[in-house]
Amino acid sequence: QVELVESGGGSVQAGGSLRLSCTVSGDTYRSYCTGWFRQAAGQQREWISSISHDDRIEYAEDSKGRFTISRDNAENIVYLQMDNLEPEDTAIYYCAADLFVFRIKEGRPEYWGHGTQVTVSS
């Protein structure tokens, strides 16, 4: 069983930055791949980035350049650094985990966090 708790969301002006955190608890943390998604109002949840258990990182095309995923294995935290934010980035951001990174990229991970709201004003 894995539990994911996101934090770090909030309100920011366009051009600003936020760093989201996902605290991962449960067993065999290092065996799990983790990722970030977001869901804007009225839209489908979309994959942003993932990091595999052996630290391979991938990004969705729209996320490259402004978003950076990383993790602290000692603290069991996965981060999403978001820079140069735009109003279109306003969404609920979710952390996800699964034994297989392809399931994360396909939007069907085994575990989800409850999400954290990010609001970007112009």
mmCIF file with all atom_site columns, C-alpha atoms in Angstrom:
data_model
loop_
_atom_site.group_PDB
_atom_site.id
_atom_site.type_symbol
_atom_site.label_atom_id
_atom_site.label_alt_id
_atom_site.label_comp_id
_atom_site.label_asym_id
_atom_site.label_entity_id
_atom_site.label_seq_id
_atom_site.pdbx_PDB_ins_code
_atom_site.Cartn_x
_atom_site.Cartn_y
_atom_site.Cartn_z
_atom_site.occupancy
_atom_site.B_iso_or_equiv
_atom_site.pdbx_formal_charge
_atom_site.auth_seq_id
_atom_site.auth_comp_id
_atom_site.auth_asym_id
_atom_site.auth_atom_id
_atom_site.pdbx_PDB_model_num
ATOM 1   C CA . GLN A 1 1   ? 0.000   0.000  0.000   1.00 0.00 ? 1   GLN A CA 1
ATOM 2   C CA . VAL A 1 2   ? 1.267   3.459  -0.913  1.00 0.00 ? 2   VAL A CA 1
ATOM 3   C CA . GLU A 1 3   ? -0.096  6.797  0.255   1.00 0.00 ? 3   GLU A CA 1
ATOM 4   C CA . LEU A 1 4   ? 0.582   10.057 -1.566  1.00 0.00 ? 4   LEU A CA 1
ATOM 5   C CA . VAL A 1 5   ? 0.073   13.523 -0.101  1.00 0.00 ? 5   VAL A CA 1
ATOM 6   C CA . GLU A 1 6   ? 0.615   16.614 -2.232  1.00 0.00 ? 6   GLU A CA 1
ATOM 7   C CA . SER A 1 7   ? 1.466   20.059 -0.935  1.00 0.00 ? 7   SER A CA 1
ATOM 8   C CA . GLY A 1 8   ? 2.848   23.340 -2.204  1.00 0.00 ? 8   GLY A CA 1
ATOM 9   C CA . GLY A 1 9   ? -0.058  24.524 -4.293  1.00 0.00 ? 9   GLY A CA 1
ATOM 10  C CA . GLY A 1 10  ? -1.404  28.049 -4.079  1.00 0.00 ? 10  GLY A CA 1
ATOM 11  C CA . SER A 1 11  ? -1.963  31.249 -5.977  1.00 0.00 ? 11  SER A CA 1
ATOM 12  C CA . VAL A 1 12  ? 0.723   32.954 -8.011  1.00 0.00 ? 12  VAL A CA 1
ATOM 13  C CA . GLN A 1 13  ? 0.898   35.613 -10.699 1.00 0.00 ? 13  GLN A CA 1
ATOM 14  C CA . ALA A 1 14  ? 1.821   34.802 -14.263 1.00 0.00 ? 14  ALA A CA 1
ATOM 15  C CA . GLY A 1 15  ? 5.553   34.401 -14.636 1.00 0.00 ? 15  GLY A CA 1
ATOM 16  C CA . GLY A 1 16  ? 5.957   33.134 -11.090 1.00 0.00 ? 16  GLY A CA 1
ATOM 17  C CA . SER A 1 17  ? 7.103   29.759 -9.796  1.00 0.00 ? 17  SER A CA 1
ATOM 18  C CA . LEU A 1 18  ? 5.849   27.089 -7.456  1.00 0.00 ? 18  LEU A CA 1
ATOM 19  C CA . ARG A 1 19  ? 7.321   23.847 -6.214  1.00 0.00 ? 19  ARG A CA 1
ATOM 20  C CA . LEU A 1 20  ? 4.903   21.047 -5.497  1.00 0.00 ? 20  LEU A CA 1
ATOM 21  C CA . SER A 1 21  ? 5.805   18.235 -3.160  1.00 0.00 ? 21  SER A CA 1
ATOM 22  C CA . CYS A 1 22  ? 4.436   14.710 -2.966  1.00 0.00 ? 22  CYS A CA 1
ATOM 23  C CA . THR A 1 23  ? 5.233   12.803 0.188   1.00 0.00 ? 23  THR A CA 1
ATOM 24  C CA . VAL A 1 24  ? 5.205   9.079  -0.432  1.00 0.00 ? 24  VAL A CA 1
ATOM 25  C CA . SER A 1 25  ? 4.632   6.633  2.391   1.00 0.00 ? 25  SER A CA 1
ATOM 26  C CA . GLY A 1 26  ? 4.133   2.910  2.546   1.00 0.00 ? 26  GLY A CA 1
ATOM 27  C CA . ASP A 1 27  ? 6.278   -0.025 1.656   1.00 0.00 ? 27  ASP A CA 1
ATOM 28  C CA . THR A 1 28  ? 8.937   -0.504 -0.985  1.00 0.00 ? 28  THR A CA 1
ATOM 29  C CA . TYR A 1 29  ? 9.074   3.153  -1.923  1.00 0.00 ? 29  TYR A CA 1
ATOM 30  C CA . ARG A 1 30  ? 12.019  2.803  -4.222  1.00 0.00 ? 30  ARG A CA 1
ATOM 31  C CA . SER A 1 31  ? 10.294  0.119  -6.259  1.00 0.00 ? 31  SER A CA 1
ATOM 32  C CA . TYR A 1 32  ? 7.613   2.547  -7.350  1.00 0.00 ? 32  TYR A CA 1
ATOM 33  C CA . CYS A 1 33  ? 7.588   4.946  -10.227 1.00 0.00 ? 33  CYS A CA 1
ATOM 34  C CA . THR A 1 34  ? 5.947   8.302  -9.562  1.00 0.00 ? 34  THR A CA 1
ATOM 35  C CA . GLY A 1 35  ? 4.473   11.023 -11.670 1.00 0.00 ? 35  GLY A CA 1
ATOM 36  C CA . TRP A 1 36  ? 2.520   14.236 -11.809 1.00 0.00 ? 36  TRP A CA 1
ATOM 37  C CA . PHE A 1 37  ? -0.766  15.005 -13.498 1.00 0.00 ? 37  PHE A CA 1
ATOM 38  C CA . ARG A 1 38  ? -3.058  17.984 -13.629 1.00 0.00 ? 38  ARG A CA 1
ATOM 39  C CA . GLN A 1 39  ? -6.721  18.544 -14.290 1.00 0.00 ? 39  GLN A CA 1
ATOM 40  C CA . ALA A 1 40  ? -8.172  21.909 -15.224 1.00 0.00 ? 40  ALA A CA 1
ATOM 41  C CA . ALA A 1 41  ? -11.850 22.651 -14.733 1.00 0.00 ? 41  ALA A CA 1
ATOM 42  C CA . GLY A 1 42  ? -13.928 20.918 -17.374 1.00 0.00 ? 42  GLY A CA 1
ATOM 43  C CA . GLN A 1 43  ? -10.964 19.095 -18.873 1.00 0.00 ? 43  GLN A CA 1
ATOM 44  C CA . GLN A 1 44  ? -9.491  15.623 -18.670 1.00 0.00 ? 44  GLN A CA 1
ATOM 45  C CA . ARG A 1 45  ? -6.649  14.810 -16.350 1.00 0.00 ? 45  ARG A CA 1
ATOM 46  C CA . GLU A 1 46  ? -3.353  15.016 -18.229 1.00 0.00 ? 46  GLU A CA 1
ATOM 47  C CA . TRP A 1 47  ? 0.052   13.547 -17.572 1.00 0.00 ? 47  TRP A CA 1
ATOM 48  C CA . ILE A 1 48  ? 2.872   16.032 -16.945 1.00 0.00 ? 48  ILE A CA 1
ATOM 49  C CA . SER A 1 49  ? 5.943   14.014 -16.042 1.00 0.00 ? 49  SER A CA 1
ATOM 50  C CA . SER A 1 50  ? 7.141   10.797 -14.477 1.00 0.00 ? 50  SER A CA 1
ATOM 51  C CA . ILE A 1 51  ? 10.249  9.411  -12.844 1.00 0.00 ? 51  ILE A CA 1
ATOM 52  C CA . SER A 1 52  ? 10.897  5.691  -12.823 1.00 0.00 ? 52  SER A CA 1
ATOM 53  C CA . HIS A 1 53  ? 12.248  3.627  -9.949  1.00 0.00 ? 53  HIS A CA 1
ATOM 54  C CA . ASP A 1 54  ? 15.673  3.796  -11.635 1.00 0.00 ? 54  ASP A CA 1
ATOM 55  C CA . ASP A 1 55  ? 15.413  7.585  -12.065 1.00 0.00 ? 55  ASP A CA 1
ATOM 56  C CA . ARG A 1 56  ? 14.548  7.785  -15.752 1.00 0.00 ? 56  ARG A CA 1
ATOM 57  C CA . ILE A 1 57  ? 12.622  11.008 -16.306 1.00 0.00 ? 57  ILE A CA 1
ATOM 58  C CA . GLU A 1 58  ? 10.088  11.783 -19.000 1.00 0.00 ? 58  GLU A CA 1
ATOM 59  C CA . TYR A 1 59  ? 7.942   14.798 -19.749 1.00 0.00 ? 59  TYR A CA 1
ATOM 60  C CA . ALA A 1 60  ? 4.875   15.444 -21.813 1.00 0.00 ? 60  ALA A CA 1
ATOM 61  C CA . GLU A 1 61  ? 5.715   17.652 -24.773 1.00 0.00 ? 61  GLU A CA 1
ATOM 62  C CA . ASP A 1 62  ? 3.763   20.599 -23.373 1.00 0.00 ? 62  ASP A CA 1
ATOM 63  C CA . SER A 1 63  ? 5.613   20.346 -20.058 1.00 0.00 ? 63  SER A CA 1
ATOM 64  C CA . LYS A 1 64  ? 9.165   20.409 -21.350 1.00 0.00 ? 64  LYS A CA 1
ATOM 65  C CA . GLY A 1 65  ? 11.178  23.478 -20.436 1.00 0.00 ? 65  GLY A CA 1
ATOM 66  C CA . ARG A 1 66  ? 9.037   24.904 -17.627 1.00 0.00 ? 66  ARG A CA 1
ATOM 67  C CA . PHE A 1 67  ? 8.431   21.865 -15.386 1.00 0.00 ? 67  PHE A CA 1
ATOM 68  C CA . THR A 1 68  ? 11.099  19.825 -13.638 1.00 0.00 ? 68  THR A CA 1
ATOM 69  C CA . ILE A 1 69  ? 10.483  16.599 -11.738 1.00 0.00 ? 69  ILE A CA 1
ATOM 70  C CA . SER A 1 70  ? 12.881  15.339 -9.087  1.00 0.00 ? 70  SER A CA 1
ATOM 71  C CA . ARG A 1 71  ? 12.854  13.272 -5.962  1.00 0.00 ? 71  ARG A CA 1
ATOM 72  C CA . ASP A 1 72  ? 14.574  13.014 -2.630  1.00 0.00 ? 72  ASP A CA 1
ATOM 73  C CA . ASN A 1 73  ? 14.953  9.322  -1.875  1.00 0.00 ? 73  ASN A CA 1
ATOM 74  C CA . ALA A 1 74  ? 16.077  9.975  1.689   1.00 0.00 ? 74  ALA A CA 1
ATOM 75  C CA . GLU A 1 75  ? 12.899  11.921 2.489   1.00 0.00 ? 75  GLU A CA 1
ATOM 76  C CA . ASN A 1 76  ? 10.565  9.968  0.184   1.00 0.00 ? 76  ASN A CA 1
ATOM 77  C CA . ILE A 1 77  ? 9.405   13.130 -1.549  1.00 0.00 ? 77  ILE A CA 1
ATOM 78  C CA . VAL A 1 78  ? 8.799   13.765 -5.228  1.00 0.00 ? 78  VAL A CA 1
ATOM 79  C CA . TYR A 1 79  ? 8.904   17.360 -6.416  1.00 0.00 ? 79  TYR A CA 1
ATOM 80  C CA . LEU A 1 80  ? 7.530   19.257 -9.373  1.00 0.00 ? 80  LEU A CA 1
ATOM 81  C CA . GLN A 1 81  ? 9.229   22.588 -9.927  1.00 0.00 ? 81  GLN A CA 1
ATOM 82  C CA . MET A 1 82  ? 7.074   24.829 -12.086 1.00 0.00 ? 82  MET A CA 1
ATOM 83  C CA . ASP A 1 83  ? 8.556   28.010 -13.562 1.00 0.00 ? 83  ASP A CA 1
ATOM 84  C CA . ASN A 1 84  ? 7.232   30.824 -15.701 1.00 0.00 ? 84  ASN A CA 1
ATOM 85  C CA . LEU A 1 85  ? 3.685   29.843 -14.867 1.00 0.00 ? 85  LEU A CA 1
ATOM 86  C CA . GLU A 1 86  ? 0.825   30.884 -17.108 1.00 0.00 ? 86  GLU A CA 1
ATOM 87  C CA . PRO A 1 87  ? -2.907  31.273 -16.386 1.00 0.00 ? 87  PRO A CA 1
ATOM 88  C CA . GLU A 1 88  ? -3.424  28.128 -18.494 1.00 0.00 ? 88  GLU A CA 1
ATOM 89  C CA . ASP A 1 89  ? -1.507  26.184 -15.840 1.00 0.00 ? 89  ASP A CA 1
ATOM 90  C CA . THR A 1 90  ? -4.370  26.716 -13.387 1.00 0.00 ? 90  THR A CA 1
ATOM 91  C CA . ALA A 1 91  ? -5.511  23.246 -12.340 1.00 0.00 ? 91  ALA A CA 1
ATOM 92  C CA . ILE A 1 92  ? -5.548  20.684 -9.593  1.00 0.00 ? 92  ILE A CA 1
ATOM 93  C CA . TYR A 1 93  ? -2.214  18.886 -9.592  1.00 0.00 ? 93  TYR A CA 1
ATOM 94  C CA . TYR A 1 94  ? -2.047  15.217 -8.627  1.00 0.00 ? 94  TYR A CA 1
ATOM 95  C CA . CYS A 1 95  ? 0.761   12.911 -7.678  1.00 0.00 ? 95  CYS A CA 1
ATOM 96  C CA . ALA A 1 96  ? 0.607   9.275  -8.775  1.00 0.00 ? 96  ALA A CA 1
ATOM 97  C CA . ALA A 1 97  ? 2.538   6.062  -8.214  1.00 0.00 ? 97  ALA A CA 1
ATOM 98  C CA . ASP A 1 98  ? 2.724   2.649  -9.805  1.00 0.00 ? 98  ASP A CA 1
ATOM 99  C CA . LEU A 1 99  ? 5.187   -0.197 -10.177 1.00 0.00 ? 99  LEU A CA 1
ATOM 100 C CA . PHE A 1 100 ? 5.248   0.453  -13.933 1.00 0.00 ? 100 PHE A CA 1
ATOM 101 C CA . VAL A 1 101 ? 5.914   3.844  -15.476 1.00 0.00 ? 101 VAL A CA 1
ATOM 102 C CA . PHE A 1 102 ? 3.923   3.028  -18.616 1.00 0.00 ? 102 PHE A CA 1
ATOM 103 C CA . ARG A 1 103 ? 0.757   2.811  -16.523 1.00 0.00 ? 103 ARG A CA 1
ATOM 104 C CA . ILE A 1 104 ? 1.459   6.263  -15.164 1.00 0.00 ? 104 ILE A CA 1
ATOM 105 C CA . LYS A 1 105 ? 1.968   7.671  -18.655 1.00 0.00 ? 105 LYS A CA 1
ATOM 106 C CA . GLU A 1 106 ? -1.259  6.034  -19.759 1.00 0.00 ? 106 GLU A CA 1
ATOM 107 C CA . GLY A 1 107 ? -3.107  7.719  -16.920 1.00 0.00 ? 107 GLY A CA 1
ATOM 108 C CA . ARG A 1 108 ? -3.951  4.568  -14.972 1.00 0.00 ? 108 ARG A CA 1
ATOM 109 C CA . PRO A 1 109 ? -1.565  4.405  -12.022 1.00 0.00 ? 109 PRO A CA 1
ATOM 110 C CA . GLU A 1 110 ? -2.445  2.261  -9.069  1.00 0.00 ? 110 GLU A CA 1
ATOM 111 C CA . TYR A 1 111 ? -2.216  5.095  -6.533  1.00 0.00 ? 111 TYR A CA 1
ATOM 112 C CA . TRP A 1 112 ? -3.321  8.724  -6.606  1.00 0.00 ? 112 TRP A CA 1
ATOM 113 C CA . GLY A 1 113 ? -2.942  11.584 -4.215  1.00 0.00 ? 113 GLY A CA 1
ATOM 114 C CA . HIS A 1 114 ? -5.859  13.879 -3.419  1.00 0.00 ? 114 HIS A CA 1
ATOM 115 C CA . GLY A 1 115 ? -4.431  16.808 -5.355  1.00 0.00 ? 115 GLY A CA 1
ATOM 116 C CA . THR A 1 116 ? -3.355  20.364 -4.674  1.00 0.00 ? 116 THR A CA 1
ATOM 117 C CA . GLN A 1 117 ? -4.819  23.461 -6.304  1.00 0.00 ? 117 GLN A CA 1
ATOM 118 C CA . VAL A 1 118 ? -2.624  25.780 -8.368  1.00 0.00 ? 118 VAL A CA 1
ATOM 119 C CA . THR A 1 119 ? -4.082  29.079 -9.504  1.00 0.00 ? 119 THR A CA 1
ATOM 120 C CA . VAL A 1 120 ? -2.187  31.420 -11.820 1.00 0.00 ? 120 VAL A CA 1
ATOM 121 C CA . SER A 1 121 ? -3.536  34.918 -12.320 1.00 0.00 ? 121 SER A CA 1
ATOM 122 C CA . SER A 1 122 ? -2.719  37.225 -15.205 1.00 0.00 ? 122 SER A CA 1
#
